[in-house]
XYZ file of C-alpha atoms in Angstrom:
566
model
C -41.647 27.906 -13.510
C -41.555 30.408 -16.411
C -39.418 33.547 -16.564
C -42.641 35.537 -16.938
C -43.544 34.664 -13.332
C -40.587 36.741 -12.087
C -42.088 39.922 -13.544
C -45.514 39.064 -12.135
C -44.135 38.911 -8.586
C -44.181 42.454 -7.211
C -42.145 41.563 -4.132
C -39.100 40.869 -6.306
C -39.249 44.286 -8.043
C -37.467 43.066 -11.186
C -37.380 45.163 -14.374
C -37.108 43.579 -17.812
C -34.350 45.153 -19.909
C -34.543 42.841 -22.923
C -35.835 39.523 -24.220
C -39.595 39.969 -23.877
C -40.166 37.360 -26.595
C -38.251 34.758 -24.529
C -40.235 35.011 -21.283
C -41.842 31.592 -21.729
C -38.505 29.905 -21.072
C -38.574 27.352 -18.234
C -36.506 28.056 -15.118
C -35.129 24.874 -13.550
C -32.812 26.401 -10.982
C -30.910 29.477 -9.854
C -27.209 30.350 -9.584
C -25.408 33.402 -8.184
C -21.973 34.080 -9.700
C -19.378 36.747 -10.390
C -16.993 34.416 -12.207
C -15.836 35.537 -15.641
C -16.571 32.001 -16.913
C -19.194 30.151 -14.830
C -20.172 27.764 -17.647
C -18.619 24.693 -16.071
C -21.034 25.046 -13.132
C -24.147 25.372 -15.306
C -26.377 22.546 -16.537
C -29.024 24.579 -18.398
C -32.285 26.236 -17.412
C -30.836 28.385 -14.599
C -31.641 31.986 -13.776
C -28.169 33.489 -13.293
C -27.823 36.281 -10.709
C -24.725 38.475 -10.903
C -23.405 41.573 -9.152
C -21.250 42.429 -12.217
C -17.977 42.170 -10.311
C -16.597 40.259 -13.311
C -17.002 43.327 -15.598
C -13.879 45.465 -15.793
C -14.334 46.932 -19.276
C -17.271 47.073 -21.744
C -15.522 44.401 -23.813
C -16.090 41.856 -21.013
C -19.870 41.746 -21.474
C -20.163 39.914 -24.794
C -17.883 36.924 -23.863
C -19.713 36.529 -20.544
C -23.171 36.521 -22.152
C -21.982 34.235 -24.961
C -20.853 31.632 -22.385
C -24.206 31.819 -20.577
C -26.175 31.442 -23.795
C -24.017 28.490 -24.818
C -24.717 26.806 -21.477
C -28.473 27.129 -22.103
C -29.386 29.345 -19.146
C -32.937 30.674 -18.999
C -32.078 34.304 -18.219
C -29.710 36.774 -16.546
C -30.541 39.087 -13.633
C -27.959 41.809 -12.918
C -27.815 43.745 -9.639
C -27.782 47.551 -9.569
C -25.957 47.813 -6.267
C -22.442 47.729 -7.793
C -22.641 50.000 -10.876
C -26.044 51.622 -10.527
C -27.766 51.424 -13.925
C -27.080 48.260 -15.933
C -24.399 49.049 -18.595
C -25.587 49.396 -22.201
C -22.885 46.970 -23.375
C -24.463 44.210 -21.257
C -27.946 45.051 -22.555
C -26.636 44.897 -26.133
C -24.804 41.593 -25.587
C -27.965 39.996 -24.181
C -29.999 41.233 -27.133
C -27.372 39.842 -29.536
C -27.552 36.372 -27.965
C -31.337 36.474 -27.295
C -30.812 36.126 -23.534
C -33.534 37.731 -21.358
C -32.044 40.363 -19.014
C -33.520 41.629 -15.727
C -32.367 44.434 -13.458
C -32.412 43.663 -9.726
C -33.055 46.760 -7.624
C -30.379 47.480 -5.021
C -33.045 47.143 -2.291
C -33.735 43.525 -3.237
C -31.351 40.863 -1.935
C -30.234 38.107 -4.262
C -31.215 35.712 -1.461
C -34.862 36.776 -1.818
C -34.835 36.037 -5.548
C -33.052 32.722 -4.960
C -35.522 31.648 -2.269
C -38.501 32.489 -4.479
C -37.149 30.571 -7.471
C -36.136 27.523 -5.407
C -39.531 27.392 -3.691
C -41.421 27.628 -6.975
C -39.251 25.124 -8.830
C -39.266 22.640 -5.934
C -43.038 22.868 -5.625
C -43.547 22.250 -9.330
C -41.146 19.314 -9.296
C -42.964 17.828 -6.316
C -46.222 18.153 -8.235
C -44.684 16.469 -11.271
C -43.277 13.713 -9.124
C -46.621 13.212 -7.388
C -48.179 12.713 -10.809
C -45.504 10.130 -11.645
C -46.146 8.318 -8.365
C -49.878 8.270 -9.027
C -49.329 6.962 -12.575
C -47.020 4.203 -11.332
C -49.474 3.228 -8.620
C -52.326 2.882 -11.114
C -50.189 0.881 -13.521
C -48.830 -1.448 -10.855
C -52.212 -2.234 -9.346
C -52.729 -4.834 -12.064
C -49.114 -5.900 -12.467
C -45.498 -4.724 -12.577
C -45.141 -1.695 -14.866
C -43.531 1.704 -14.978
C -40.153 0.525 -13.678
C -41.064 -0.208 -10.083
C -40.017 1.708 -6.943
C -36.436 2.227 -8.124
C -37.704 4.671 -10.761
C -39.594 6.796 -8.242
C -36.687 6.711 -5.763
C -34.427 7.875 -8.565
C -36.823 10.757 -9.258
C -36.760 11.695 -5.574
C -33.013 12.066 -5.901
C -32.807 13.898 -9.212
C -35.837 16.193 -8.891
C -36.120 16.815 -5.139
C -32.504 16.112 -4.135
C -33.644 13.419 -1.667
C -31.800 10.154 -1.318
C -34.066 7.298 -0.283
C -33.900 3.537 0.223
C -36.399 0.755 0.848
C -35.157 -1.451 3.694
C -36.284 -4.788 5.073
C -37.008 -5.202 8.823
C -33.385 -6.306 9.238
C -32.012 -3.260 7.404
C -31.145 -5.024 4.133
C -31.377 -2.764 1.079
C -34.298 -3.816 -1.132
C -34.460 -0.811 -3.458
C -32.789 2.553 -3.833
C -31.094 4.893 -6.240
C -27.596 6.317 -6.279
C -25.046 5.601 -3.593
C -26.012 2.545 -1.509
C -26.584 2.753 2.217
C -23.982 0.905 4.281
C -25.048 -2.353 5.931
C -24.339 -0.922 9.390
C -26.430 2.187 8.708
C -29.280 0.091 7.306
C -29.336 -2.148 10.380
C -29.235 0.863 12.706
C -32.098 2.604 10.884
C -34.180 -0.573 10.918
C -33.574 -0.936 14.655
C -34.652 2.678 15.284
C -37.760 2.176 13.151
C -38.744 -1.012 14.969
C -38.128 0.573 18.369
C -40.311 3.562 17.491
C -43.042 1.315 16.079
C -43.117 -0.888 19.179
C -43.293 2.240 21.333
C -46.374 3.391 19.387
C -44.797 6.599 18.089
C -46.416 8.184 15.047
C -44.567 7.919 11.730
C -42.523 9.275 10.098
C -39.798 8.587 12.638
C -36.917 11.077 12.558
C -33.507 9.627 13.374
C -30.058 11.240 13.575
C -27.305 8.857 12.522
C -23.680 9.847 12.003
C -24.564 13.537 11.776
C -27.282 12.898 9.147
C -31.036 13.090 9.748
C -33.248 10.383 8.250
C -37.027 10.141 8.121
C -38.462 6.631 8.302
C -41.845 5.688 6.827
C -43.489 2.264 7.283
C -44.455 0.437 4.098
C -47.732 -1.372 4.693
C -49.804 -3.180 2.115
C -53.604 -3.289 2.127
C -53.601 -6.367 4.333
C -51.018 -4.994 6.745
C -52.443 -1.590 7.576
C -52.077 -0.628 11.226
C -55.379 -0.006 12.975
C -56.186 3.357 14.610
C -54.596 3.569 18.001
C -51.954 0.936 17.194
C -52.955 -1.902 19.528
C -49.930 -3.802 20.785
C -51.173 -7.164 19.545
C -51.760 -5.817 16.037
C -48.338 -4.177 15.920
C -46.703 -7.463 16.888
C -48.309 -9.142 13.887
C -46.621 -6.784 11.420
C -43.640 -5.132 13.076
C -41.141 -7.809 12.029
C -42.417 -8.177 8.484
C -43.092 -4.607 7.286
C -40.603 -2.840 5.038
C -39.631 0.779 5.612
C -38.719 3.758 3.440
C -35.674 5.662 4.721
C -35.293 9.207 3.351
C -32.145 11.252 3.935
C -34.022 14.383 5.037
C -35.811 15.836 8.051
C -39.566 15.376 7.622
C -40.120 17.868 10.439
C -39.276 20.634 7.941
C -41.796 19.476 5.315
C -45.250 20.746 4.564
C -48.341 18.608 4.076
C -47.933 18.262 0.265
C -44.488 16.710 0.553
C -45.584 14.382 3.345
C -48.488 13.267 1.179
C -46.066 12.679 -1.676
C -43.898 10.379 0.423
C -46.969 8.521 1.636
C -47.800 7.959 -2.035
C -44.326 6.540 -2.571
C -44.822 4.075 0.302
C -48.143 2.967 -1.199
C -46.414 2.313 -4.511
C -43.749 0.234 -2.773
C -46.471 -1.648 -0.886
C -48.023 -2.670 -4.215
C -44.658 -4.039 -5.321
C -44.301 -5.817 -1.973
C -47.638 -7.554 -2.518
C -46.502 -8.599 -5.990
C -43.330 -10.065 -4.491
C -45.322 -11.935 -1.866
C -47.604 -13.363 -4.564
C -44.540 -14.636 -6.417
C -43.441 -16.433 -3.259
C -46.704 -18.359 -3.055
C -45.407 -21.092 -5.370
C -42.289 -21.631 -3.271
C -44.278 -21.616 -0.046
C -46.670 -24.211 -1.454
C -43.751 -26.428 -2.491
C -42.385 -26.297 1.040
C -45.789 -27.084 2.537
C -46.293 -30.112 0.279
C -42.845 -31.580 0.930
C -42.932 -31.005 4.685
C -46.424 -32.494 4.912
C -45.111 -35.636 3.210
C -42.202 -35.753 5.664
C -44.438 -35.243 8.696
C -46.917 -37.947 7.654
C -44.207 -40.525 6.974
C -44.712 -40.755 3.203
C -42.469 -43.180 1.293
C -39.028 -41.706 0.425
C -39.734 -42.202 -3.295
C -42.753 -39.887 -3.084
C -40.766 -37.264 -1.176
C -37.911 -37.579 -3.680
C -40.326 -36.921 -6.549
C -41.475 -33.675 -4.930
C -37.855 -32.675 -4.296
C -37.106 -33.132 -7.995
C -39.946 -30.711 -8.766
C -38.726 -28.188 -6.178
C -35.035 -28.238 -7.135
C -35.262 -26.409 -10.498
C -37.686 -23.862 -9.035
C -35.439 -22.993 -6.097
C -32.062 -23.553 -7.730
C -32.442 -23.171 -11.511
C -29.674 -24.089 -13.909
C -28.175 -26.906 -11.810
C -27.898 -30.374 -13.303
C -26.889 -32.028 -10.030
C -29.491 -32.604 -7.330
C -28.760 -30.245 -4.425
C -28.243 -31.052 -0.791
C -30.971 -29.828 1.527
C -30.998 -28.118 4.906
C -33.927 -27.483 7.209
C -34.195 -24.309 9.275
C -36.896 -23.982 11.934
C -37.844 -20.656 13.533
C -40.374 -19.632 16.133
C -41.488 -16.230 17.404
C -43.042 -16.209 20.876
C -44.753 -13.223 22.489
C -45.393 -12.864 26.188
C -48.756 -11.930 27.633
C -52.264 -12.019 26.187
C -52.516 -12.839 22.498
C -48.936 -14.040 22.361
C -49.672 -16.648 19.692
C -51.609 -14.324 17.363
C -50.019 -14.380 13.922
C -46.776 -15.839 15.279
C -46.471 -18.456 12.534
C -46.910 -15.966 9.689
C -44.506 -13.518 11.356
C -41.913 -16.272 11.771
C -42.403 -17.277 8.122
C -41.851 -13.750 6.806
C -38.930 -13.210 9.141
C -37.240 -16.486 8.235
C -37.562 -15.667 4.534
C -35.642 -12.465 5.254
C -33.025 -13.991 7.578
C -32.076 -16.617 4.999
C -31.221 -13.966 2.402
C -27.569 -12.992 2.252
C -27.508 -9.565 4.000
C -25.131 -8.266 1.313
C -27.675 -9.093 -1.427
C -29.919 -6.233 -2.539
C -33.172 -6.376 -4.455
C -36.665 -7.761 -4.077
C -36.019 -11.068 -5.824
C -33.037 -12.055 -3.687
C -35.041 -14.694 -1.790
C -35.939 -16.838 -4.786
C -34.010 -19.843 -3.424
C -36.018 -19.930 -0.215
C -39.184 -21.963 0.422
C -40.761 -21.472 3.843
C -43.937 -22.967 5.250
C -45.537 -22.297 8.617
C -47.707 -24.420 10.847
C -48.653 -24.396 14.540
C -46.757 -21.170 15.169
C -43.562 -22.578 13.666
C -41.837 -21.604 10.393
C -39.909 -24.293 8.500
C -37.566 -23.481 5.625
C -36.441 -25.937 2.957
C -33.130 -24.586 1.657
C -31.277 -26.129 -1.320
C -27.485 -26.118 -1.103
C -25.479 -26.315 -4.361
C -23.184 -29.351 -4.421
C -19.521 -28.504 -5.079
C -18.073 -30.462 -7.994
C -15.505 -32.071 -5.703
C -18.285 -33.492 -3.538
C -19.966 -35.393 -6.369
C -19.419 -39.127 -6.407
C -16.993 -40.207 -9.105
C -18.311 -43.780 -9.206
C -21.983 -42.893 -9.737
C -22.821 -43.063 -6.027
C -24.663 -40.287 -4.225
C -22.461 -37.373 -3.243
C -21.696 -36.920 0.423
C -23.138 -33.843 2.118
C -20.678 -30.990 2.023
C -19.389 -29.472 5.257
C -20.292 -25.989 4.050
C -23.826 -24.704 4.504
C -25.943 -22.494 6.696
C -24.671 -21.916 10.219
C -26.970 -20.730 12.985
C -24.555 -18.181 14.458
C -23.787 -16.641 11.053
C -27.471 -16.345 10.105
C -28.242 -14.075 13.033
C -24.965 -12.134 13.241
C -26.001 -9.354 10.830
C -29.645 -9.071 11.922
C -29.500 -9.423 15.706
C -29.641 -5.667 16.476
C -32.776 -4.753 14.513
C -34.582 -7.984 15.431
C -33.943 -7.424 19.132
C -35.421 -3.916 18.754
C -38.536 -5.297 17.079
C -38.984 -8.008 19.708
C -38.542 -5.390 22.460
C -39.028 -6.800 25.938
C -41.943 -9.147 25.257
C -40.844 -11.227 22.256
C -38.328 -13.968 21.472
C -36.978 -15.436 18.248
C -35.425 -18.905 18.385
C -33.925 -20.692 15.425
C -32.486 -24.148 14.732
C -30.457 -25.371 11.748
C -30.020 -28.956 10.597
C -27.047 -30.521 8.896
C -27.187 -30.864 5.108
C -28.667 -34.099 3.743
C -28.377 -35.384 0.187
C -31.594 -37.358 -0.282
C -35.227 -37.688 0.716
C -34.246 -40.437 3.170
C -32.525 -37.920 5.438
C -35.129 -35.165 5.321
C -37.226 -36.408 8.232
C -34.148 -36.629 10.425
C -33.076 -33.160 9.330
C -36.459 -31.748 10.360
C -36.241 -33.327 13.808
C -32.640 -32.180 14.127
C -33.559 -28.571 13.311
C -36.470 -28.659 15.751
C -34.269 -30.051 18.489
C -31.630 -27.426 17.815
C -34.317 -24.739 18.125
C -35.334 -26.136 21.517
C -31.696 -25.908 22.602
C -31.681 -22.269 21.484
C -34.958 -21.638 23.361
C -33.341 -22.801 26.602
C -30.731 -20.033 26.353
C -31.139 -16.476 27.650
C -31.657 -13.607 25.237
C -34.240 -12.270 22.788
C -32.599 -13.681 19.647
C -31.043 -17.140 19.927
C -29.970 -19.843 17.485
C -28.387 -23.294 17.626
C -27.022 -25.583 14.948
C -26.735 -29.296 14.383
C -23.072 -29.351 15.468
C -24.188 -28.484 19.010
C -26.366 -31.587 19.271
C -23.387 -33.948 19.394
C -21.868 -32.639 22.635
C -22.641 -31.839 26.254
C -24.291 -28.606 25.025
C -27.302 -30.722 24.070
C -27.838 -31.807 27.676
C -27.196 -28.605 29.622
C -30.320 -26.637 28.614
C -32.599 -29.403 29.858
C -31.149 -29.633 33.388
C -33.875 -28.423 35.814
C -33.236 -24.941 37.176
C -33.111 -26.025 40.819
C -30.560 -28.745 40.033
C -28.542 -26.283 37.952
C -28.473 -23.708 40.767
C -27.557 -26.227 43.457
C -24.768 -27.780 41.383
C -23.139 -24.481 40.404
C -23.519 -22.993 43.885
C -21.793 -25.962 45.520
C -18.760 -25.688 43.234
C -18.473 -21.993 42.419
C -19.934 -20.032 45.356
C -16.836 -20.600 47.575
C -14.648 -19.227 44.789
C -16.931 -16.250 44.129
C -17.020 -15.353 47.838
C -13.228 -15.531 48.015
C -12.895 -13.366 44.881
C -15.209 -10.724 46.353
C -13.177 -10.519 49.555
C -9.660 -10.756 48.107
C -9.976 -9.858 44.399
C -8.111 -13.068 43.674
C -9.746 -13.837 40.292
C -10.049 -17.538 41.070
C -13.098 -18.069 38.820
C -11.445 -16.537 35.710
C -8.312 -18.543 36.509
C -10.324 -21.772 36.716
C -12.036 -21.052 33.364
C -8.700 -20.329 31.664
C -7.043 -23.420 33.175
C -9.787 -25.702 31.854
C -9.817 -23.946 28.473
C -6.076 -24.659 28.187
C -6.704 -28.365 28.893
C -4.834 -28.150 32.200
C -1.592 -26.914 30.620
C 0.299 -24.860 33.209
C 2.529 -23.044 30.729
C -0.214 -22.148 28.241
C -2.569 -20.983 30.981
C 0.119 -18.886 32.683
C 0.982 -17.252 29.350
C -2.695 -16.493 28.627
C -3.197 -14.904 32.055
C 0.226 -13.175 31.984
C 1.162 -14.880 35.275
C 4.227 -16.672 36.556
C 3.645 -20.436 36.684
C 4.160 -20.415 40.445
C 1.416 -17.801 40.845
C -0.901 -19.978 38.754
C -0.058 -23.039 40.895
C -0.886 -21.047 44.006
C -4.294 -20.029 42.631
C -5.171 -23.557 41.516
C -4.138 -24.838 44.948
C -6.437 -22.303 46.580
C -9.311 -23.430 44.285
C -8.768 -27.065 45.321
C -8.571 -26.085 48.996
C -11.810 -24.074 48.917
C -13.828 -26.686 46.988
C -12.315 -29.946 48.170
C -11.715 -30.995 44.549
C -8.598 -32.144 42.724
C -7.986 -30.528 39.330
C -5.684 -33.337 38.292
C -8.662 -35.730 38.235
C -10.763 -35.872 35.027
C -14.123 -36.104 36.820
C -13.405 -33.018 38.933
C -12.304 -31.086 35.830
C -15.539 -32.117 34.118
C -17.666 -31.015 37.086
C -16.018 -27.598 37.124
C -16.410 -27.294 33.338
C -20.149 -28.061 33.501
C -20.653 -25.713 36.455
C -19.050 -22.866 34.522
C -21.173 -23.576 31.441
C -24.425 -23.772 33.435
C -23.688 -20.571 35.340
């Protein structure tokens, strides 16, 4: 706003005492002070309000005004409540330094002037920012230009004092300006957003987290727009793939213009999201071609040739051929239309899960190639080969022990994903071991699929299993029929559970600890903080109630399996 606007506002009742030729100065803010030297708190363009408490003698006026002029303030408004008429020495000092001077009538509160200036300046900044958003949106329609969403988010912070971040469905930071959002806060906000979306609540969603209010806006591209009414089936197609804009402010206090502005920001981000998705098309096509060769039993030499093409695209700058891992994911929805869009949702979700949650930015998934078919998403992930793992005699390197682990993949994203799946969806995921050549890729695919089936047999909305679980009894347990499982566990454990309910004897926890300690009396007693004789008494009672002998391997194994299946 211009200084001239202050005189044109009758409600403020300001009188101009000097500086009429400077009234076209721009006001960028307002500050109230009675410090003798407020310059260190000024950044330029402020209207300074003062009650003149700093003035003790007429000689104080010139140094005060000189400091304000040096700081580049737009003007000075002095209150008449303290001294009555504004002193001539202050009027003269302002004229000397060409600083416009206003008198504030004692009936007008400084708060009224401050509120008027802040409202006008904020409104003009919002208009300027809206123009920037519109310009960026037009430029980015045909390609990346104008700096992308980070520029607009930075403007939200500097011009409107709003911190904002673009988050993935798992809460990972994709874009933002200034201080980053913590991983825990991002995951919590994503979970709240997904919960509100699944419940059909209208955006923006307002969330209080750690004493701070956030407003959450969905980011939907042209092909992902939610239909009127928000049908459940349509929401399930997009809920786990849409980004969100988190703003550190309460949207309930905003007017329509500011809400429209933020909607414009989300549209800009959606354009950038579509550009990112287009860039992933090449990697997705590579995955589809390679996996189709694997599925159809193509010769290893043909598969190896495609892998050599994929390696520099997914892992540029590496001279050594990488190892490869396969990750398979599936999203299943209960009820009518449960298969609608499940493959595409699983593909988008797997592309996000495979990104390191500590990695920010839109291009952080460049190493990931994911295809989807028959409701299943399959990722082809290159793993850099450590120098120590390379064969020194020219032979192929052995697969390294390091690589993706199923439990680690889901650890950071379980909370928001469970919120998005709500009570009618499931995500199951399987991870293969790393293989070093095309010969092992078919086996890796089957291994990952089998691991996913193991995960699907477990309870819970978000489950994963890895290749290491396929080489033990864990592989067999999920496929035991439910009636056999119930009968077996009831025969062995129900007598102990009944006894525990009646006597609070903790026989079942004692049995689990005894087996976990490999039948060691001393280690088990130490873990349970019991005397060895007390432990021997409990084990004796277990054997008496079940008719089993815990010194025999087969009876130990039966108890172990019963505990695992229960």
